[in-house]
Coordinates of C-alpha atoms and ligand atoms in Angstrom, one line a residue:
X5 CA 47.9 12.6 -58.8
X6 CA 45.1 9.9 -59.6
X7 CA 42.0 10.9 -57.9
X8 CA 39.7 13.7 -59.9
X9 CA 38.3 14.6 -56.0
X10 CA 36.6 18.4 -56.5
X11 CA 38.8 21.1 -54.7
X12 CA 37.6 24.2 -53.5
X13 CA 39.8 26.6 -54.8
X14 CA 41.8 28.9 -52.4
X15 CA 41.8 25.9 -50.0
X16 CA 43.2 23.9 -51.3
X17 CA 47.5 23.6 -50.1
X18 CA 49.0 20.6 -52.2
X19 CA 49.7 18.6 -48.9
X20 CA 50.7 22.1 -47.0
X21 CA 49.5 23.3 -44.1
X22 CA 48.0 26.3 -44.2
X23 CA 51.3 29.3 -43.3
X24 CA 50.6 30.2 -39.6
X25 CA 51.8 33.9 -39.1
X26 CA 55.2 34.7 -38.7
X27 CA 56.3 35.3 -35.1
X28 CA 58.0 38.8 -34.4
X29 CA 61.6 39.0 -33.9
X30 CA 61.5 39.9 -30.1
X31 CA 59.4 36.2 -30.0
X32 CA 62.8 34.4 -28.7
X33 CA 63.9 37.4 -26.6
X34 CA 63.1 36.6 -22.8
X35 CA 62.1 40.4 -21.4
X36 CA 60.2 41.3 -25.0
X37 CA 58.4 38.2 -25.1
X38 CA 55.9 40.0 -22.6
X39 CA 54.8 42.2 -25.2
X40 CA 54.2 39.5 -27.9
X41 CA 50.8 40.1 -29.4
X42 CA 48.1 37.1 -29.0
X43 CA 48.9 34.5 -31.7
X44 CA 45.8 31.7 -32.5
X45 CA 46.6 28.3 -32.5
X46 CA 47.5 26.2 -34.8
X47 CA 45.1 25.3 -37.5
X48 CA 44.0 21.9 -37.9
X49 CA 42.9 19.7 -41.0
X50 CA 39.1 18.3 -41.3
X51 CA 40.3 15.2 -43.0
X52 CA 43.2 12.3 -42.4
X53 CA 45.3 12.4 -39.5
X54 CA 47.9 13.1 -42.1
X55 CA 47.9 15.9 -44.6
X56 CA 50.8 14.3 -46.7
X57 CA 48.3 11.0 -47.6
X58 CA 47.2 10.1 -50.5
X59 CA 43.5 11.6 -51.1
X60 CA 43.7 14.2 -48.1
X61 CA 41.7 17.0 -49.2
X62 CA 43.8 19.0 -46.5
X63 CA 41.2 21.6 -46.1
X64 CA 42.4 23.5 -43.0
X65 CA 40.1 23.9 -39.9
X66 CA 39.5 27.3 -38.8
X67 CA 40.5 27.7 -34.7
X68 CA 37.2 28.8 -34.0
X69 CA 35.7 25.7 -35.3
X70 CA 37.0 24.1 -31.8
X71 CA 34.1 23.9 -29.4
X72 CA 34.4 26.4 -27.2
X73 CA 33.7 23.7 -24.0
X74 CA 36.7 22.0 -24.9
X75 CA 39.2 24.5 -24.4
X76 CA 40.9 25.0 -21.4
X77 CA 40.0 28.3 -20.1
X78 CA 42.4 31.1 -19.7
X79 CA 45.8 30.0 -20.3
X80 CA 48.2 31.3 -17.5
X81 CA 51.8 32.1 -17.7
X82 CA 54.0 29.7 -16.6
X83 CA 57.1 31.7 -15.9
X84 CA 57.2 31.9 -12.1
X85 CA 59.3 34.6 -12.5
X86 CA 57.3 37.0 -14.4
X87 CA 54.5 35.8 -12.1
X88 CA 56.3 37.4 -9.2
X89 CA 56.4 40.6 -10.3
X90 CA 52.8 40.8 -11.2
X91 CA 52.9 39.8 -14.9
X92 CA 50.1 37.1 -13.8
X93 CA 47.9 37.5 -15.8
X94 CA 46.0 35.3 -18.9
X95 CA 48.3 34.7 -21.8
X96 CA 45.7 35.3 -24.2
X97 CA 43.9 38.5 -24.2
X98 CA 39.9 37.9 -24.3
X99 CA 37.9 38.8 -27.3
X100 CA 36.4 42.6 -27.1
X101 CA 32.9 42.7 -26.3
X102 CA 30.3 45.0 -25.5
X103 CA 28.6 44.8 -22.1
X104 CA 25.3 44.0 -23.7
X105 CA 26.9 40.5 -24.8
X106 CA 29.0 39.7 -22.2
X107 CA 25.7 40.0 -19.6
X108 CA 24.7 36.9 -20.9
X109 CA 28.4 35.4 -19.9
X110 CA 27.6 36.4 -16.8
X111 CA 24.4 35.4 -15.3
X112 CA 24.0 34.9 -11.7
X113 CA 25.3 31.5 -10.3
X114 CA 22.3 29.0 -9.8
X115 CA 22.2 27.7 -6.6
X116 CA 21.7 24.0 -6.0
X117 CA 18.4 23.5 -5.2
X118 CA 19.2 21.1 -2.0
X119 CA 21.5 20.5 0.6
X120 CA 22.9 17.5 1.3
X121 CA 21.2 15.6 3.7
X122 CA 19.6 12.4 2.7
X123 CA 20.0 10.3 -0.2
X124 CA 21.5 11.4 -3.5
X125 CA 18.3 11.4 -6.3
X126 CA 20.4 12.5 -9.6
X127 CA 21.6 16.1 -10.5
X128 CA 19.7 19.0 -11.2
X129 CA 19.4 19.9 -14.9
X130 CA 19.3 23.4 -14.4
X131 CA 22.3 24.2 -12.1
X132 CA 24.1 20.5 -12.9
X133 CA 24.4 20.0 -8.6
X134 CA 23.5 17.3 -7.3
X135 CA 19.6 16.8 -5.7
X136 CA 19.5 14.8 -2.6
X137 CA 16.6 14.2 -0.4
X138 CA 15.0 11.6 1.6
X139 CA 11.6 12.4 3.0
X140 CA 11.4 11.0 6.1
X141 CA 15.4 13.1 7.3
X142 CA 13.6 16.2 5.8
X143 CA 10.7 15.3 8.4
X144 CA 12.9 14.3 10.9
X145 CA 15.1 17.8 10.9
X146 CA 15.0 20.3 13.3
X147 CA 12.9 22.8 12.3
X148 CA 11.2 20.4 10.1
X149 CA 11.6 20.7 6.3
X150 CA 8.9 19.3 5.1
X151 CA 4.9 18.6 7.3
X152 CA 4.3 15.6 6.0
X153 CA 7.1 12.3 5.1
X154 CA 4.6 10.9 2.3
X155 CA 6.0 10.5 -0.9
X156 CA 4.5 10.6 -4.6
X157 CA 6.0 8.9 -7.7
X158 CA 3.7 9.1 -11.0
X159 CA 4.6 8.9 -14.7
X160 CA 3.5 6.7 -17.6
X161 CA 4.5 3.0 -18.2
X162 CA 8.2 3.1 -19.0
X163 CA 8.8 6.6 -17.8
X164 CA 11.2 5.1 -15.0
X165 CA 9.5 5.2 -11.9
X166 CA 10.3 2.0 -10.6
X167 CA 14.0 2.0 -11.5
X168 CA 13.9 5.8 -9.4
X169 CA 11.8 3.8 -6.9
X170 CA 14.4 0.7 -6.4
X171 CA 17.2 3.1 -6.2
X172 CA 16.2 6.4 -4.0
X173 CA 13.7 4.3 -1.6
X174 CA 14.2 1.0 -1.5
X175 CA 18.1 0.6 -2.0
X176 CA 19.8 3.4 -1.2
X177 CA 18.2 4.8 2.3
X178 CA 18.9 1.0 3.5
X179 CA 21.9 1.9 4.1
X180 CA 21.2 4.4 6.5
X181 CA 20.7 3.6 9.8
X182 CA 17.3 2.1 11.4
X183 CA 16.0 2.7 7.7
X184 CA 13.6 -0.2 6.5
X185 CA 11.6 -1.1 3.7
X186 CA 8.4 -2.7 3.0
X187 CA 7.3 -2.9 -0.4
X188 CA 4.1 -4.0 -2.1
X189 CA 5.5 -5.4 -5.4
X190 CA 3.0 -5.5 -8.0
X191 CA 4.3 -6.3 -11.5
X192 CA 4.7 -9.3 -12.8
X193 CA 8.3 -9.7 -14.0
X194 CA 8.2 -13.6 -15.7
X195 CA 6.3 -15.2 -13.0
X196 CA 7.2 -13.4 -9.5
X197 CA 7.5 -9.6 -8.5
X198 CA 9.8 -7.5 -10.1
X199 CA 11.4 -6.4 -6.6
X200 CA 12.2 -10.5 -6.4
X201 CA 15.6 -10.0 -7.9
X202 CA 16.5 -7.1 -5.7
X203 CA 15.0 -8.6 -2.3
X204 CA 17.2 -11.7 -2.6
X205 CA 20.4 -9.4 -3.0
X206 CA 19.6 -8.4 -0.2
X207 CA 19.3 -11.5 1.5
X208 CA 15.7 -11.9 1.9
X209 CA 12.8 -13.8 0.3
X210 CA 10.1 -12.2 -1.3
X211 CA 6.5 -12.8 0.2
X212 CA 4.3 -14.6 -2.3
X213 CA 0.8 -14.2 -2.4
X214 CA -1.0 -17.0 -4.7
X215 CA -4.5 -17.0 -5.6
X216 CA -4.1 -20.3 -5.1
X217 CA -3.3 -21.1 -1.5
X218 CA 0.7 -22.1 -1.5
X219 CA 2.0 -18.6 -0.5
X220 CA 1.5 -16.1 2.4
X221 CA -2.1 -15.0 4.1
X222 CA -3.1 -12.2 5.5
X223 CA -5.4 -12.4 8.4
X224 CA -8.2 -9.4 7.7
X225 CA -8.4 -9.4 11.9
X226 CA -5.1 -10.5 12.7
X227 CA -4.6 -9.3 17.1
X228 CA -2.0 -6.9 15.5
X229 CA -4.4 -4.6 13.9
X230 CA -6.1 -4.0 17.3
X231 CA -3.3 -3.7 19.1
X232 CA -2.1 -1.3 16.9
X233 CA -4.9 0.9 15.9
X234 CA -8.0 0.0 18.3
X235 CA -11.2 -1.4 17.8
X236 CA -12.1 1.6 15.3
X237 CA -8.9 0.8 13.4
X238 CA -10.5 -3.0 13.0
X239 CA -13.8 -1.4 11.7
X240 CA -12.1 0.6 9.4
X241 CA -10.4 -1.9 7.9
X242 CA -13.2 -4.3 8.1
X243 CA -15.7 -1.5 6.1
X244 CA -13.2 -0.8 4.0
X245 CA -12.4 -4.3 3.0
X246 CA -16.4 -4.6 2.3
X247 CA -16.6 -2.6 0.5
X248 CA -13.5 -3.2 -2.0
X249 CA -15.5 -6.9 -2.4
X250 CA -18.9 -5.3 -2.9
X251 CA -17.3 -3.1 -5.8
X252 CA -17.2 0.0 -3.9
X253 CA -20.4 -0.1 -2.1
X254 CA -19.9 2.1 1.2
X255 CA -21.4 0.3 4.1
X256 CA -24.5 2.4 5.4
X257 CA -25.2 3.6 9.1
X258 CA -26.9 0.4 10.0
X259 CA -24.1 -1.8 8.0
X260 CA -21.1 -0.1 10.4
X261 CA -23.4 -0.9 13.6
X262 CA -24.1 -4.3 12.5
X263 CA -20.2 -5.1 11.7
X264 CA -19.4 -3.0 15.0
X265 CA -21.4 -5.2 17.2
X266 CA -20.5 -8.3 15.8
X267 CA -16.8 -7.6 16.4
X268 CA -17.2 -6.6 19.8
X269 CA -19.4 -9.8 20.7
X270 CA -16.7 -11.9 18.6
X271 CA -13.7 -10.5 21.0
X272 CA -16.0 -10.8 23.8
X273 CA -16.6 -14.3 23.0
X274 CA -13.4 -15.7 22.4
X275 CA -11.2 -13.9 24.5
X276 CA -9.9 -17.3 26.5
X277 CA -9.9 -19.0 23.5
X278 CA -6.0 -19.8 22.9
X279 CA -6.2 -19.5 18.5
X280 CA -6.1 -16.4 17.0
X281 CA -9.5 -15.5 15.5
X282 CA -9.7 -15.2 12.1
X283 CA -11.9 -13.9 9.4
X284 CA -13.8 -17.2 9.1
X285 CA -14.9 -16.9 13.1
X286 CA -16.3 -13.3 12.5
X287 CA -18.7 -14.5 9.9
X288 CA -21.5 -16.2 12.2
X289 CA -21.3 -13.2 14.4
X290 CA -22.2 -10.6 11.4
X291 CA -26.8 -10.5 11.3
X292 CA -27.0 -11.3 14.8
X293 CA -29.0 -8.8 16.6
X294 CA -28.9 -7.5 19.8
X295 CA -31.0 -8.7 22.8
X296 CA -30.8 -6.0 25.1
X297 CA -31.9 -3.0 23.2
X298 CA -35.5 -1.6 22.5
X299 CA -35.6 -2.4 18.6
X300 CA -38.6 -2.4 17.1
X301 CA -39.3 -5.5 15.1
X302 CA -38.5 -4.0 11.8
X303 CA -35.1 -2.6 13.3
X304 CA -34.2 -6.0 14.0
X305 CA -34.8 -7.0 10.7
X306 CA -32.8 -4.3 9.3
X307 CA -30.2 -4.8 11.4
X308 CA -30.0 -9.0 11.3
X309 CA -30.1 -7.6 6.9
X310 CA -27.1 -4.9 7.5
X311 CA -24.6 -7.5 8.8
X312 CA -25.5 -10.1 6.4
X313 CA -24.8 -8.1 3.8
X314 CA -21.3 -7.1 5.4
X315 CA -21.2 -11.0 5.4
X316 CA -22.1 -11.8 2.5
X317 CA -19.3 -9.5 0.5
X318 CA -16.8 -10.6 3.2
X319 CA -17.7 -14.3 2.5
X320 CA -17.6 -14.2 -1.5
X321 CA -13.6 -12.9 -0.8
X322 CA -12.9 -15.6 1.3
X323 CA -14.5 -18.0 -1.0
X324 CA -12.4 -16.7 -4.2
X325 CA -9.3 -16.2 -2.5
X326 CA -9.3 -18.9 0.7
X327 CA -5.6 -19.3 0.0
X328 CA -4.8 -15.5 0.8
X329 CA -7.2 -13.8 3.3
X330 CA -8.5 -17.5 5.1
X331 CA -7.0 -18.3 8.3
X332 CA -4.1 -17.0 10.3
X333 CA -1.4 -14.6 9.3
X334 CA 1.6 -16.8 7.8
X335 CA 4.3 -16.8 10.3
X336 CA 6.9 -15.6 7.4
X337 CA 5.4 -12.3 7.2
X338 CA 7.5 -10.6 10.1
X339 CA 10.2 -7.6 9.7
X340 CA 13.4 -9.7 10.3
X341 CA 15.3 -7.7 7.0
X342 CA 16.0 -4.3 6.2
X343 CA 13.6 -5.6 3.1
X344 CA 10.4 -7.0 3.3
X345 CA 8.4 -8.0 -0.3
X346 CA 4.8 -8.5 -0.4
X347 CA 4.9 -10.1 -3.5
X348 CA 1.2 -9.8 -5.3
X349 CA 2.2 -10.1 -8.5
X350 CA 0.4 -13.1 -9.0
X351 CA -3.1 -11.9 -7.7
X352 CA -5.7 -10.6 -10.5
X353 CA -5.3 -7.1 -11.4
X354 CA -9.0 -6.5 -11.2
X355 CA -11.1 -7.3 -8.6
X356 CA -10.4 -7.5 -4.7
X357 CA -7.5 -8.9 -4.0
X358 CA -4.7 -6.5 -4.7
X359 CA -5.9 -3.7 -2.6
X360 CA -7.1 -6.2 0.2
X361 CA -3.8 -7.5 0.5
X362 CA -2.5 -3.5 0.9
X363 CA -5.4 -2.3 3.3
X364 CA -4.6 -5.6 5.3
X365 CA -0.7 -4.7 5.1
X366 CA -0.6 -1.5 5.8
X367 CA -2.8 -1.9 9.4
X368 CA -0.9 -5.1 9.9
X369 CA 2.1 -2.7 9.8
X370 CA 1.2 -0.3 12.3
X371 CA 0.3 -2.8 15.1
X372 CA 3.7 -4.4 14.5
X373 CA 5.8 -1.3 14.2
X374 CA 4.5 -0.3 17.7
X375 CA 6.2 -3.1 19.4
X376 CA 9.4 -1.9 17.8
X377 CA 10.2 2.0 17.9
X378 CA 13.2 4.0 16.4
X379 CA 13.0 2.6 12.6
X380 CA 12.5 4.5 9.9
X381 CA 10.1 2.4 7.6
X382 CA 9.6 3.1 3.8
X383 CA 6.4 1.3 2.7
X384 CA 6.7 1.3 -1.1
X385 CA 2.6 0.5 -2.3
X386 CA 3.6 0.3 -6.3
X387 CA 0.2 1.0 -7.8
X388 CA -0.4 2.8 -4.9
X389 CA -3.6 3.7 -7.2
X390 CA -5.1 0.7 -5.1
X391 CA -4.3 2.2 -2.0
X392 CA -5.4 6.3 -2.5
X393 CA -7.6 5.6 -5.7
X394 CA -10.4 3.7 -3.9
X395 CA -11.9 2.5 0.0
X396 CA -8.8 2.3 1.2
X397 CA -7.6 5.7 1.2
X398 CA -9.9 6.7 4.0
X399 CA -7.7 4.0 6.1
X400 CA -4.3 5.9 4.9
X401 CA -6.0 9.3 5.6
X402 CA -7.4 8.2 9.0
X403 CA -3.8 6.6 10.0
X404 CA -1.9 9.2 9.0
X405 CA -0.6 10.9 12.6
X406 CA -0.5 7.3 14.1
X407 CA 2.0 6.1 11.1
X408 CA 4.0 9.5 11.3
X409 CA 4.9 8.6 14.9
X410 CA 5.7 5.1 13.9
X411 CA 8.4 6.7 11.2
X412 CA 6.1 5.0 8.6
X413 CA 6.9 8.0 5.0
X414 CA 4.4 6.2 2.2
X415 CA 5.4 5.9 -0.9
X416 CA 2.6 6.0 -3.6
X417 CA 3.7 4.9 -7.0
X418 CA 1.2 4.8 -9.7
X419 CA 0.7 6.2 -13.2
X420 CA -1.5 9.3 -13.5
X421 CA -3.7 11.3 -10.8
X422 CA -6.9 11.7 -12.7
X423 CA -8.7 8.3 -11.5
X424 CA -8.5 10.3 -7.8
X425 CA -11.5 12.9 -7.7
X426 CA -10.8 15.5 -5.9
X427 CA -13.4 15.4 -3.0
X428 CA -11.8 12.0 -2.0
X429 CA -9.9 10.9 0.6
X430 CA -7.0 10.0 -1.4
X431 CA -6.9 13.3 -3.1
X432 CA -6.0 14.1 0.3
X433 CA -3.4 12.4 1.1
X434 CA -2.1 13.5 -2.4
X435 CA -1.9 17.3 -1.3
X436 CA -0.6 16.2 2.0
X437 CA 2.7 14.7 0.7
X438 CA 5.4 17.1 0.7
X439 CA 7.9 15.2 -1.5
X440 CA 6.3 14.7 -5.3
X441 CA 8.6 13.3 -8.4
X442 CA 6.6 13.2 -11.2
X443 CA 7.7 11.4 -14.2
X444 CA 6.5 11.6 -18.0
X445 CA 2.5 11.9 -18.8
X446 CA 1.2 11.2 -22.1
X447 CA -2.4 12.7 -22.0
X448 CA -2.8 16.5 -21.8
X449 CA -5.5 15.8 -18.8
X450 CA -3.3 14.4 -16.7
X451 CA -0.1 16.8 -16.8
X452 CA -2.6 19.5 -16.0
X453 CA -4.0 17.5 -13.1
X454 CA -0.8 17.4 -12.2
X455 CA 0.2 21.3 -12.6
X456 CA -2.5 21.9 -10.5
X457 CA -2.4 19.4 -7.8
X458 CA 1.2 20.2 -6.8
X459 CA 1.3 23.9 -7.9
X460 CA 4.1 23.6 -10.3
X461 CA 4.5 26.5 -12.8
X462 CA 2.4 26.6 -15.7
X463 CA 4.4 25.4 -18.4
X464 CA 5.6 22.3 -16.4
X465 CA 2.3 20.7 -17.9
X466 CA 4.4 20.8 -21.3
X467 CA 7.3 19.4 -19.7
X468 CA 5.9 16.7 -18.5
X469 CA 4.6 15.2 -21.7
X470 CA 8.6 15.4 -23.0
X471 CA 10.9 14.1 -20.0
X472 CA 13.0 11.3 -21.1
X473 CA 13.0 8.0 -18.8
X474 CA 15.0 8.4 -15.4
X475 CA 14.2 12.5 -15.8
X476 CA 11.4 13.9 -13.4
X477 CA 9.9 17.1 -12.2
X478 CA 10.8 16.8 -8.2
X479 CA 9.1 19.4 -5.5
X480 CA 9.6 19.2 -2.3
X481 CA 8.0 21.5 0.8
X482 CA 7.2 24.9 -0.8
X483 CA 10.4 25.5 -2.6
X484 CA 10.1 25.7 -6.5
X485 CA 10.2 22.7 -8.3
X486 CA 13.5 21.5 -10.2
X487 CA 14.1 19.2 -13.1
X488 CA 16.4 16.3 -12.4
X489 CA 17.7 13.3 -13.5
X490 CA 17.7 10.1 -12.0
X491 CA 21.6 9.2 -12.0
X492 CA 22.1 5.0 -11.2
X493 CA 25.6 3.4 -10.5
X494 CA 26.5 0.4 -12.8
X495 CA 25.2 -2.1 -10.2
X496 CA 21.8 0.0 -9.5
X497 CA 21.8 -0.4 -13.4
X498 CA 21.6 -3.8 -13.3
X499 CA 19.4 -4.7 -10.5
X500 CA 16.9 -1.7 -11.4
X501 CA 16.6 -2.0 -15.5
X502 CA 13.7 -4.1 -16.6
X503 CA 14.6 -4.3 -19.6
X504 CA 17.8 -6.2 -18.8
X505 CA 15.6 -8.6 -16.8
X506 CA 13.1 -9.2 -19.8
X507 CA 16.4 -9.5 -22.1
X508 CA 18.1 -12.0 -19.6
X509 CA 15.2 -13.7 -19.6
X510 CA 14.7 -14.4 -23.2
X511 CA 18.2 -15.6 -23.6
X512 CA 17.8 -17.9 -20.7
X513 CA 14.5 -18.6 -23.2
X514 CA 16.8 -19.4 -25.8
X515 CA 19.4 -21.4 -24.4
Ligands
LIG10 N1 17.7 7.0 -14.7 C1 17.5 6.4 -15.9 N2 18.3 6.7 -16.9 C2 18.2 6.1 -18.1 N3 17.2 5.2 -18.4 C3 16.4 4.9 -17.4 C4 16.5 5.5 -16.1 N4 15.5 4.9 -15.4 C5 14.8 4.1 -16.1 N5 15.4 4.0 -17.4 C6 14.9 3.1 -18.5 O1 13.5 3.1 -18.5 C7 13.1 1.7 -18.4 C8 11.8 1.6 -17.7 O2 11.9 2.0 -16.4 P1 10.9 1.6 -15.2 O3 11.5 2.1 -14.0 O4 10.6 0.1 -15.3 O5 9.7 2.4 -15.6 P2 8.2 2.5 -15.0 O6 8.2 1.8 -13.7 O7 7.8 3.9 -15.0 O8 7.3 1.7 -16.0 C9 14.2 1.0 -17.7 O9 14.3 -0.4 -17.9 C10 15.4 1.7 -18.3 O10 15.8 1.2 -19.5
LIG11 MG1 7.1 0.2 -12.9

């Protein structure tokens, strides 16, 4: 020998393995065999495949060094014979144990927290089944599952929300029948939406809103807003858009009269008039004053000031953004694919344009979804903050029995619930949806807030701030919530990661 390696004495065998115990004599005997006494397997060596090479320490593996989750289970006797006459049982006799450590062998089963109707979301940690649920079937069951088919998604940037959003709203219920999606696609993915990629697969073209005036517009009183939600649905809208350009000033009393009257007068007026109105033909129609009524002279002041102002907010949007809320709705903005993409990645992410384009969407969408029935829509709002976190909510909250009945189920995404107080609107419509997944969240404030919005046990708080990406806290109806993890096929992989975009990117960069 040339190497000095340390042995440990006593373990050392010289290139031996270590004697297994001798078999007894009935071993070979077929009837005796039966009462052959357990025998442990054959030891193994921890280094070099073979024991006869030069250097091989052959330090022998103990059996019990084997993972116990590798083995096999019970090994059963293969004679068919000895079978037969009731010899069937394990080869190897278990270890002896007392009951106090076997109990924790034996726990009870864990029962998979859903059925499996729906989509598949990813498999419970806890029980390992798999989790599958898709809000609006759970709404649509007889009895009904859950009261409401709204849907939140929150968790901090990279927690895996949009890849869980792609996959379990967007992709995957598509290929149910009369199952839709609209999605407001907000991030910026190296120049368009990050649902681009995914739309296209899918054989449509995302919807581009530019600030400046090549892509779609939105039409703030497009004729399918009144169809579908009324004259108060138009007001809504209208004060809610105010006040999103008048940095969330509400309008007052005499501000909702003002805009009320000059909407009716505007439909009044134009009604044989072949063009669609728009937002531009409203504007002389908000400070006039009515003739008819006893108003005192400083009534009619007020009232000629209350529309102006209404005016005067609405003008300063159409004057920053002519090339997204001026003029007519864009023809292309229709539901002619199972996928439609409001691309507004390209619009500020401050100031009015991002949730005007939503508010304007989202009412759009109802008068357009009443002229065709029986589809199950999915309208995706990512930074649904936009939507629930400011004037808009009061819209979603108003609308929501008219978009149940249209088989709208909302989908909020956003990053954290503490920006929503809790006397708002939008806090609301938080409690009303029945279907939360709720990713990682760094700050301490805002896994509380969400322990105590959705009732989850107290020490989910502490989970929350350690999920991995893809793993969520899901609740659904009453039940208890479950911890699961968002499982994606190779393909979903592809389309969903980000990363793989911003890396496919670069070496496109590079090239
Ligand atoms: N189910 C998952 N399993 C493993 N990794 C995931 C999973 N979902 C997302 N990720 C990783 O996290 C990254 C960020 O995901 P993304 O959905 O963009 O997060 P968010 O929208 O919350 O910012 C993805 O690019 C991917 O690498
Ligand atoms: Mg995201």
């Amino acid at each position: 020998m040339t190497h000095t390696d340390p042995v440990t004495p006593g373990t050392h065998t010289h290139g031996k393995r270590a004697a297994a115990p001798k078999a007894p004599w009935y071993a070979s005997v077929p009837g005796l065999r039966l009462f052959m006494t357990p025998m442990a397997p054959d030891t193994t060596l921890l280094t070099g495949e073979d024991d006869t090479a030069p250097g091989a320490t052959g330090v022998a593996r103990r059996a019990v060094d084997v993972p116990p989750f590798s083995r096999p289970g019970s090994v059963l006797r293969s004679s068919t014979g000895a079978a037969a006459r009731g010899w069937y049982a394990p080869k190897l006799a278990g270890a002896p144990t007392t009951t106090r450590q076997a109990e924790i062998l034996n726990t009870g089963i864990i029962g998979a927290p859903t059925g499996i109707e729906g989509v598949v979301n990813g498999t419970d940690n806890l029980s390992s089944t798999m989790i599958s649920h898709d809000a609006p079937t759970a709404y649509n069951a007889t009895p009904r599952k859950v009261t409401s088919p709204n849907v939140i998604i929150f968790g901090t940037v990279g927690s895996g929300k949009s890849s869980f959003t792609k996959t379990v709203m967007v992709m995957r219920p598509l290929l149910l029948r009369n199952h839709r999606a609209v999605v407001f696609d907000k991030k910026d993915e190296g120049g368009e939406g990050e649902y681009a990629r995914l739309t296209r697969r899918m054989g449509a073209e995302p919807l581009r809103f530019d600030p400046d005036g090549s892509g779609t517009r939105f039409n703030l009183i497009d004729p399918l807003i009144v169809r579908g939600t009324g004259l108060q649905g138009q007001m809504l809208l209208i004060n809610a858009v105010a006040r999103i350009a008048r940095d969330d000033t509400a309008a007052t009393e005499w501000e909702e009269k003002a805009t009320r009257y000059a909407l009716q007068q505007m439909f009044e007026q134009r009604q044989d008039t072949t063009r669609v109105s728009t937002t531009t033909d409203l504007m002389p129609y908000l400070g006039t004053v009515p003739l008819d009524q006893e108003l005192s002279e400083g009534a009619r002041e007020r009232f000629h000031q209350a529309g102006l102002s209404i005016r005067f907010g609405l003008e300063n949007l159409l004057e920053t953004y002519a090339g997204v809320f001026d003029g007519e709705t864009s023809k292309s903005v229709d539901l002619s694919h199972k996928l439609t993409t409001f691309d507004i990645s390209q619009l500020p992410d401050s100031g009015p344009a991002i949730p005007t384009v939503m508010a304007i969407g989202n009412m759009w969408l109802m008068g357009r979804l009443r002229e065709e029935r029986g589809y199950i829509t999915n309208v995706i709002y990512e930074e649904g903050w936009h939507m629930i976190g400011g004037p808009s909510a009061q819209l979603v909250k108003s609308n929501q029995k008219l978009s149940r009945s249209l088989g709208i189920s909302n989908v909020f995404v956003m990053h954290k619930g503490t920006d929503i107080p809790m006397d708002s609107p939008g806090y609301a419509v938080v409690q009303e949806a029945q279907t939360v997944y709720a990713f990682r969240q760094d700050r301490p404030e805002d896994a509380r807030w969400a322990q105590e919005t959705f009732n989850f046990a107290p020490d989910t708080a502490q989970t929350l701030m350690g999920l991995n990406p893809g793993n969520c806290i899901f609740k659904t109806g009453s039940k208890p919530e479950a911890h699961i993890h968002h499982v994606r096929s190779d393909w979903e992989i592809e389309v969903t990661n980000t990363d793989s975009a911003m890396a496919a990117g670069e070496a496109a960069a590079k090239d």
